[in-house]
PDB file of C-alpha atoms in Angstrom:
ATOM      1  CA  MET Q   1      75.515  99.499  64.678  1.00  0.00           C
ATOM      2  CA  HIS Q   2      78.823  98.700  66.295  1.00  0.00           C
ATOM      3  CA  ILE Q   3      78.594  95.305  68.828  1.00  0.00           C
ATOM      4  CA  ILE Q   4      81.621  96.102  71.208  1.00  0.00           C
ATOM      5  CA  THR Q   5      82.974  92.963  72.013  1.00  0.00           C
ATOM      6  CA  ARG Q   6      85.236  92.354  75.096  1.00  0.00           C
ATOM      7  CA  LYS Q   7      88.099  89.770  76.363  1.00  0.00           C
ATOM      8  CA  ILE Q   8      88.124  88.619  80.292  1.00  0.00           C
ATOM      9  CA  THR Q   9      90.868  87.053  80.879  1.00  0.00           C
ATOM     10  CA  LEU Q  10      90.414  85.289  84.407  1.00  0.00           C
ATOM     11  CA  LEU Q  11      93.457  85.325  86.706  1.00  0.00           C
ATOM     12  CA  PRO Q  12      94.305  82.018  88.365  1.00  0.00           C
ATOM     13  CA  ALA Q  13      94.215  83.021  92.501  1.00  0.00           C
ATOM     14  CA  PRO Q  14      97.471  83.487  94.240  1.00  0.00           C
ATOM     15  CA  PHE Q  15      99.422  80.248  95.168  1.00  0.00           C
ATOM     16  CA  THR Q  16      99.448  79.272  98.701  1.00  0.00           C
ATOM     17  CA  GLY Q  17     101.980  76.766  99.998  1.00  0.00           C
ATOM     18  CA  THR Q  18     105.482  76.752  99.312  1.00  0.00           C
ATOM     19  CA  ARG Q  19     107.735  76.808  96.628  1.00  0.00           C
ATOM     20  CA  ILE Q  20     111.564  75.062  96.815  1.00  0.00           C
ATOM     21  CA  ARG Q  21     113.190  76.167  93.541  1.00  0.00           C
ATOM     22  CA  ILE Q  22     115.645  73.321  92.594  1.00  0.00           C
ATOM     23  CA  ARG Q  23     118.244  72.690  89.915  1.00  0.00           C
ATOM     24  CA  ILE Q  24     119.305  68.782  88.547  1.00  0.00           C
ATOM     25  CA  ASP Q  25     122.540  68.685  86.821  1.00  0.00           C
ATOM     26  CA  ASP Q  26     123.556  65.057  86.996  1.00  0.00           C
ATOM     27  CA  PRO Q  27     121.572  62.913  84.395  1.00  0.00           C
ATOM     28  CA  ALA Q  28     122.623  59.915  86.936  1.00  0.00           C
ATOM     29  CA  SER Q  29     120.977  61.339  89.608  1.00  0.00           C
ATOM     30  CA  LEU Q  30     116.570  62.911  88.375  1.00  0.00           C
ATOM     31  CA  THR Q  31     114.854  62.551  91.761  1.00  0.00           C
ATOM     32  CA  TRP Q  32     114.544  64.752  94.329  1.00  0.00           C
ATOM     33  CA  GLY Q  33     112.894  64.751  97.560  1.00  0.00           C
ATOM     34  CA  ILE Q  34     111.864  65.628 101.099  1.00  0.00           C
ATOM     35  CA  HIS Q  35     112.969  64.125 103.652  1.00  0.00           C
ATOM     36  CA  TYR Q  36     110.179  64.504 105.976  1.00  0.00           C
ATOM     37  CA  LEU Q  37     106.677  66.211 105.785  1.00  0.00           C
ATOM     38  CA  ALA Q  38     103.725  66.250 108.208  1.00  0.00           C
ATOM     39  CA  LEU Q  39      99.957  67.761 107.516  1.00  0.00           C
ATOM     40  CA  SER Q  40      98.476  69.948 109.329  1.00  0.00           C
ATOM     41  CA  THR Q  41      96.069  69.240 111.795  1.00  0.00           C
ATOM     42  CA  ASP Q  42      92.319  67.692 110.218  1.00  0.00           C
ATOM     43  CA  HIS Q  43      94.067  67.842 106.755  1.00  0.00           C
ATOM     44  CA  THR Q  44      94.544  65.133 105.155  1.00  0.00           C
ATOM     45  CA  THR Q  45      96.120  65.938 101.398  1.00  0.00           C
ATOM     46  CA  ALA Q  46      98.389  67.886 100.764  1.00  0.00           C
ATOM     47  CA  VAL Q  47      99.284  68.282  96.864  1.00  0.00           C
ATOM     48  CA  ILE Q  48     103.196  68.560  95.549  1.00  0.00           C
ATOM     49  CA  ASP Q  49     103.628  69.895  92.059  1.00  0.00           C
ATOM     50  CA  TRP Q  50     106.980  68.335  90.404  1.00  0.00           C
ATOM     51  CA  GLY Q  51     107.026  72.091  88.308  1.00  0.00           C
ATOM     52  CA  ASP Q  52     107.067  68.781  85.711  1.00  0.00           C
ATOM     53  CA  LEU Q  53     103.728  69.050  84.515  1.00  0.00           C
ATOM     54  CA  SER Q  54     102.754  66.034  87.207  1.00  0.00           C
ATOM     55  CA  SER Q  55     102.223  66.218  91.117  1.00  0.00           C
ATOM     56  CA  SER Q  56     101.716  63.909  93.764  1.00  0.00           C
ATOM     57  CA  GLU Q  57      99.152  63.439  96.634  1.00  0.00           C
ATOM     58  CA  VAL Q  58     100.799  62.883 100.402  1.00  0.00           C
ATOM     59  CA  THR Q  59      98.344  61.615 102.600  1.00  0.00           C
ATOM     60  CA  THR Q  60     100.591  60.232 105.617  1.00  0.00           C
ATOM     61  CA  PHE Q  61     103.671  61.669 107.717  1.00  0.00           C
ATOM     62  CA  GLY Q  62     107.144  60.643 106.193  1.00  0.00           C
ATOM     63  CA  SER Q  63     109.842  60.928 103.018  1.00  0.00           C
ATOM     64  CA  VAL Q  64     108.776  61.672  99.000  1.00  0.00           C
ATOM     65  CA  THR Q  65     110.673  61.546  96.098  1.00  0.00           C
ATOM     66  CA  HIS Q  66     109.910  62.374  92.690  1.00  0.00           C
ATOM     67  CA  ALA Q  67     111.663  61.321  89.609  1.00  0.00           C
ATOM     68  CA  TYR Q  68     112.341  63.731  86.645  1.00  0.00           C
ATOM     69  CA  ALA Q  69     112.717  62.911  82.710  1.00  0.00           C
ATOM     70  CA  ARG Q  70     115.474  65.203  82.445  1.00  0.00           C
ATOM     71  CA  THR Q  71     117.770  67.839  84.016  1.00  0.00           C
ATOM     72  CA  GLY Q  72     117.099  72.035  83.862  1.00  0.00           C
ATOM     73  CA  GLU Q  73     115.588  73.818  87.034  1.00  0.00           C
ATOM     74  CA  TYR Q  74     111.800  73.301  88.638  1.00  0.00           C
ATOM     75  CA  GLU Q  75     109.736  74.722  90.616  1.00  0.00           C
ATOM     76  CA  VAL Q  76     108.170  72.152  93.015  1.00  0.00           C
ATOM     77  CA  ARG Q  77     104.938  73.898  94.709  1.00  0.00           C
ATOM     78  CA  ILE Q  78     103.629  71.953  98.317  1.00  0.00           C
ATOM     79  CA  SER Q  79      99.838  73.418  99.054  1.00  0.00           C
ATOM     80  CA  ASP Q  80      99.190  75.197 102.158  1.00  0.00           C
ATOM     81  CA  ASP Q  81      98.141  71.817 103.599  1.00  0.00           C
ATOM     82  CA  LEU Q  82     101.867  71.056 105.592  1.00  0.00           C
ATOM     83  CA  GLU Q  83     101.973  71.865 109.820  1.00  0.00           C
ATOM     84  CA  SER Q  84     105.893  70.994 108.810  1.00  0.00           C
ATOM     85  CA  LEU Q  85     108.760  69.810 106.677  1.00  0.00           C
ATOM     86  CA  ARG Q  86     112.028  68.401 107.051  1.00  0.00           C
ATOM     87  CA  CYS Q  87     113.701  68.214 102.924  1.00  0.00           C
ATOM     88  CA  SER Q  88     117.780  67.329 104.302  1.00  0.00           C
ATOM     89  CA  THR Q  89     118.194  64.804 107.061  1.00  0.00           C
ATOM     90  CA  THR Q  90     121.811  64.742 109.620  1.00  0.00           C
ATOM     91  CA  SER Q  91     123.243  61.098 107.482  1.00  0.00           C
ATOM     92  CA  ALA Q  92     125.545  62.397 105.016  1.00  0.00           C
ATOM     93  CA  THR Q  93     125.188  59.409 103.326  1.00  0.00           C
ATOM     94  CA  SER Q  94     121.952  59.594 102.362  1.00  0.00           C
ATOM     95  CA  PRO Q  95     120.512  60.955  99.382  1.00  0.00           C
ATOM     96  CA  PHE Q  96     118.817  63.654 100.803  1.00  0.00           C
ATOM     97  CA  ARG Q  97     120.860  64.951 102.454  1.00  0.00           C
ATOM     98  CA  SER Q  98     124.359  64.255 100.226  1.00  0.00           C
ATOM     99  CA  VAL Q  99     122.751  64.602  96.852  1.00  0.00           C
ATOM    100  CA  TYR Q 100     119.039  66.090  97.610  1.00  0.00           C
ATOM    101  CA  ALA Q 101     119.929  68.818  99.519  1.00  0.00           C
ATOM    102  CA  PRO Q 102     122.292  70.875  97.133  1.00  0.00           C
ATOM    103  CA  MET Q 103     119.883  70.454  93.905  1.00  0.00           C
ATOM    104  CA  ILE Q 104     117.672  73.650  96.614  1.00  0.00           C
ATOM    105  CA  ARG Q 105     118.397  76.549  94.858  1.00  0.00           C
ATOM    106  CA  GLU Q 106     115.439  78.797  96.490  1.00  0.00           C
ATOM    107  CA  PHE Q 107     112.448  78.881  99.370  1.00  0.00           C
ATOM    108  CA  ARG Q 108     109.910  81.377  99.064  1.00  0.00           C
ATOM    109  CA  THR Q 109     106.859  80.167 101.396  1.00  0.00           C
ATOM    110  CA  ASN Q 110     103.636  82.565 102.498  1.00  0.00           C
ATOM    111  CA  ALA Q 111     102.006  79.112 103.701  1.00  0.00           C
ATOM    112  CA  THR Q 112      99.729  79.862 106.415  1.00  0.00           C
ATOM    113  CA  LEU Q 113      99.794  76.701 108.088  1.00  0.00           C
ATOM    114  CA  LEU Q 114     103.663  76.081 108.283  1.00  0.00           C
ATOM    115  CA  GLU Q 115     104.744  75.736 111.992  1.00  0.00           C
ATOM    116  CA  THR Q 116     107.884  74.209 112.250  1.00  0.00           C
ATOM    117  CA  LEU Q 117     110.974  74.035 109.975  1.00  0.00           C
ATOM    118  CA  GLU Q 118     112.092  70.753 111.167  1.00  0.00           C
ATOM    119  CA  ASP Q 119     115.626  69.111 112.526  1.00  0.00           C
ATOM    120  CA  ASN Q 120     118.102  69.941 109.747  1.00  0.00           C
ATOM    121  CA  CYS Q 121     115.817  71.147 106.946  1.00  0.00           C
ATOM    122  CA  PHE Q 122     118.399  72.302 104.825  1.00  0.00           C
ATOM    123  CA  ARG Q 123     122.028  71.566 106.079  1.00  0.00           C
ATOM    124  CA  GLY Q 124     123.949  70.914 103.085  1.00  0.00           C
ATOM    125  CA  ALA Q 125     121.721  72.928 101.292  1.00  0.00           C
ATOM    126  CA  THR Q 126     124.972  74.492 100.072  1.00  0.00           C
ATOM    127  CA  ASN Q 127     123.342  75.938  97.041  1.00  0.00           C
ATOM    128  CA  LEU Q 128     120.685  77.604  98.966  1.00  0.00           C
ATOM    129  CA  SER Q 129     120.789  81.074  98.151  1.00  0.00           C
ATOM    130  CA  ALA Q 130     117.479  82.575  98.790  1.00  0.00           C
ATOM    131  CA  PHE Q 131     115.250  81.896 101.629  1.00  0.00           C
ATOM    132  CA  ARG Q 132     111.153  84.781 101.900  1.00  0.00           C
ATOM    133  CA  CYS Q 133     109.061  83.998 104.347  1.00  0.00           C
ATOM    134  CA  GLU Q 134     106.277  85.700 103.851  1.00  0.00           C
ATOM    135  CA  GLY Q 135     103.043  85.913 105.636  1.00  0.00           C
ATOM    136  CA  SER Q 136     103.325  82.268 106.730  1.00  0.00           C
ATOM    137  CA  ARG Q 137     102.971  81.898 110.911  1.00  0.00           C
ATOM    138  CA  LEU Q 138     106.279  80.082 110.264  1.00  0.00           C
ATOM    139  CA  CYS Q 139     107.251  80.196 114.180  1.00  0.00           C
ATOM    140  CA  THR Q 140     109.994  77.068 115.382  1.00  0.00           C
ATOM    141  CA  LEU Q 141     113.755  76.429 113.795  1.00  0.00           C
ATOM    142  CA  GLU Q 142     114.749  73.404 115.149  1.00  0.00           C
ATOM    143  CA  VAL Q 143     117.990  72.660 115.699  1.00  0.00           C
ATOM    144  CA  ARG Q 144     120.534  73.713 112.697  1.00  0.00           C
ATOM    145  CA  THR Q 145     117.692  74.269 110.228  1.00  0.00           C
ATOM    146  CA  PHE Q 146     120.193  76.238 107.812  1.00  0.00           C
ATOM    147  CA  GLY Q 147     123.436  73.935 108.702  1.00  0.00           C
ATOM    148  CA  GLN Q 148     126.286  74.785 106.483  1.00  0.00           C
ATOM    149  CA  CYS Q 149     124.370  76.966 104.170  1.00  0.00           C
ATOM    150  CA  ALA Q 150     127.389  79.066 102.948  1.00  0.00           C
ATOM    151  CA  SER Q 151     125.133  80.320 100.134  1.00  0.00           C
ATOM    152  CA  LEU Q 152     122.536  81.913 102.165  1.00  0.00           C
ATOM    153  CA  ASN Q 153     123.289  85.481 102.381  1.00  0.00           C
ATOM    154  CA  GLY Q 154     122.142  89.048 102.939  1.00  0.00           C
ATOM    155  CA  ARG Q 155     118.298  89.359 105.387  1.00  0.00           C
ATOM    156  CA  LEU Q 156     116.565  86.943 106.332  1.00  0.00           C
ATOM    157  CA  ASP Q 157     113.155  87.637 108.382  1.00  0.00           C
ATOM    158  CA  PHE Q 158     110.940  85.555 110.298  1.00  0.00           C
ATOM    159  CA  ALA Q 159     108.021  87.964 111.754  1.00  0.00           C
ATOM    160  CA  ASN Q 160     105.666  85.018 114.084  1.00  0.00           C
ATOM    161  CA  ALA Q 161     109.364  83.030 115.032  1.00  0.00           C
ATOM    162  CA  ASP Q 162     109.584  82.455 118.563  1.00  0.00           C
ATOM    163  CA  TYR Q 163     111.113  79.104 119.088  1.00  0.00           C
ATOM    164  CA  ILE Q 164     115.110  79.865 117.354  1.00  0.00           C
ATOM    165  CA  ALA Q 165     117.202  76.874 118.491  1.00  0.00           C
ATOM    166  CA  THR Q 166     121.245  77.649 119.702  1.00  0.00           C
ATOM    167  CA  ASN Q 167     122.796  77.309 116.295  1.00  0.00           C
ATOM    168  CA  THR Q 168     120.142  77.342 114.079  1.00  0.00           C
ATOM    169  CA  PHE Q 169     122.213  79.623 111.724  1.00  0.00           C
ATOM    170  CA  ASP Q 170     125.734  77.461 112.153  1.00  0.00           C
ATOM    171  CA  GLY Q 171     127.693  77.042 109.094  1.00  0.00           C
ATOM    172  CA  CYS Q 172     125.858  80.279 107.185  1.00  0.00           C
ATOM    173  CA  PRO Q 173     128.895  83.432 107.444  1.00  0.00           C
ATOM    174  CA  GLY Q 174     126.681  85.162 104.722  1.00  0.00           C
ATOM    175  CA  ILE Q 175     123.776  85.999 106.757  1.00  0.00           C
ATOM    176  CA  ALA Q 176     124.722  89.834 107.613  1.00  0.00           C
ATOM    177  CA  GLU Q 177     120.877  90.339 109.185  1.00  0.00           C
ATOM    178  CA  LEU Q 178     118.358  89.013 111.155  1.00  0.00           C
ATOM    179  CA  HIS Q 179     114.955  90.642 111.866  1.00  0.00           C
ATOM    180  CA  PHE Q 180     112.189  89.296 114.085  1.00  0.00           C
ATOM    181  CA  GLY Q 181     108.183  90.755 115.148  1.00  0.00           C
ATOM    182  CA  LYS Q 182     108.652  92.903 118.109  1.00  0.00           C
ATOM    183  CA  ALA Q 183     106.014  90.960 119.794  1.00  0.00           C
ATOM    184  CA  ASN Q 184     108.037  88.240 120.346  1.00  0.00           C
ATOM    185  CA  GLU Q 185     111.163  89.972 121.516  1.00  0.00           C
ATOM    186  CA  GLU Q 186     111.030  89.344 125.503  1.00  0.00           C
ATOM    187  CA  THR Q 187     110.033  85.651 124.916  1.00  0.00           C
ATOM    188  CA  ILE Q 188     113.068  84.699 121.919  1.00  0.00           C
ATOM    189  CA  LYS Q 189     115.870  86.771 124.580  1.00  0.00           C
ATOM    190  CA  SER Q 190     114.093  84.653 127.960  1.00  0.00           C
ATOM    191  CA  LEU Q 191     115.012  81.011 125.553  1.00  0.00           C
ATOM    192  CA  SER Q 192     117.790  79.694 126.705  1.00  0.00           C
ATOM    193  CA  SER Q 193     118.967  79.331 123.206  1.00  0.00           C
ATOM    194  CA  TRP Q 194     119.597  82.857 123.240  1.00  0.00           C
ATOM    195  CA  GLU Q 195     121.973  83.064 126.051  1.00  0.00           C
ATOM    196  CA  ALA Q 196     123.212  80.056 124.861  1.00  0.00           C
ATOM    197  CA  SER Q 197     124.445  81.176 122.086  1.00  0.00           C
ATOM    198  CA  GLY Q 198     124.979  84.750 121.900  1.00  0.00           C
ATOM    199  CA  GLY Q 199     121.946  85.803 120.815  1.00  0.00           C
ATOM    200  CA  LYS Q 200     123.003  85.351 117.505  1.00  0.00           C
ATOM    201  CA  PHE Q 201     122.315  81.402 116.658  1.00  0.00           C
ATOM    202  CA  GLY Q 202     124.962  80.594 114.854  1.00  0.00           C
ATOM    203  CA  ALA Q 203     124.777  83.503 112.917  1.00  0.00           C
ATOM    204  CA  ALA Q 204     128.482  84.372 113.914  1.00  0.00           C
ATOM    205  CA  ASN Q 205     128.301  87.949 111.155  1.00  0.00           C
ATOM    206  CA  ALA Q 206     124.448  88.618 111.630  1.00  0.00           C
ATOM    207  CA  ILE Q 207     123.086  91.946 112.821  1.00  0.00           C
ATOM    208  CA  ILE Q 208     119.694  90.383 115.313  1.00  0.00           C
ATOM    209  CA  ARG Q 209     116.690  92.869 114.975  1.00  0.00           C
ATOM    210  CA  PHE Q 210     113.600  92.885 115.836  1.00  0.00           C
ATOM    211  CA  ASP Q 211     110.628  94.593 113.515  1.00  0.00           C
TER     212      ASP Q 211
END
């Protein structure tokens, strides 16, 4: 008589939230952070996994930073408890723009609660080369969200966006296509920013599609 045993591997639950891949090259500048974040309504805590086996709980509005022990690439994961996010700032002398923003390489979100990328969210993130918005209800792109993101190229999808500021994509010559949801076409085309930007929102070389 043979006894057959089976090993069952339980896979971790799929991550729902926001992932930001960063690269730290300078041993003298090992700190990275987010300029501003806001929790969603009825949520009291968001968890940030810094990608180096450490994490932080965020319970208030404002900025957050983390010091790494060594250089390298890290994937920062933020739990699906945020309503809005701003990675950078308008100040050229602030670390959040002059130092922290260029460390950003990739941004991916499937967060169901994230609604807004705040003013200048990625401004100065000159090494940001990939942005993915999958299943998120992200609907608002504020002033210069992607300002000076010269490495960003190809197609960007914003299925649920219904407000885009005039200069959202200033300084992004590599963006070839912008896709918005067909259901929001009338709303987007009624925006003053649509008319003021010539239907481009600053992405001078992009084809605009609603699908």
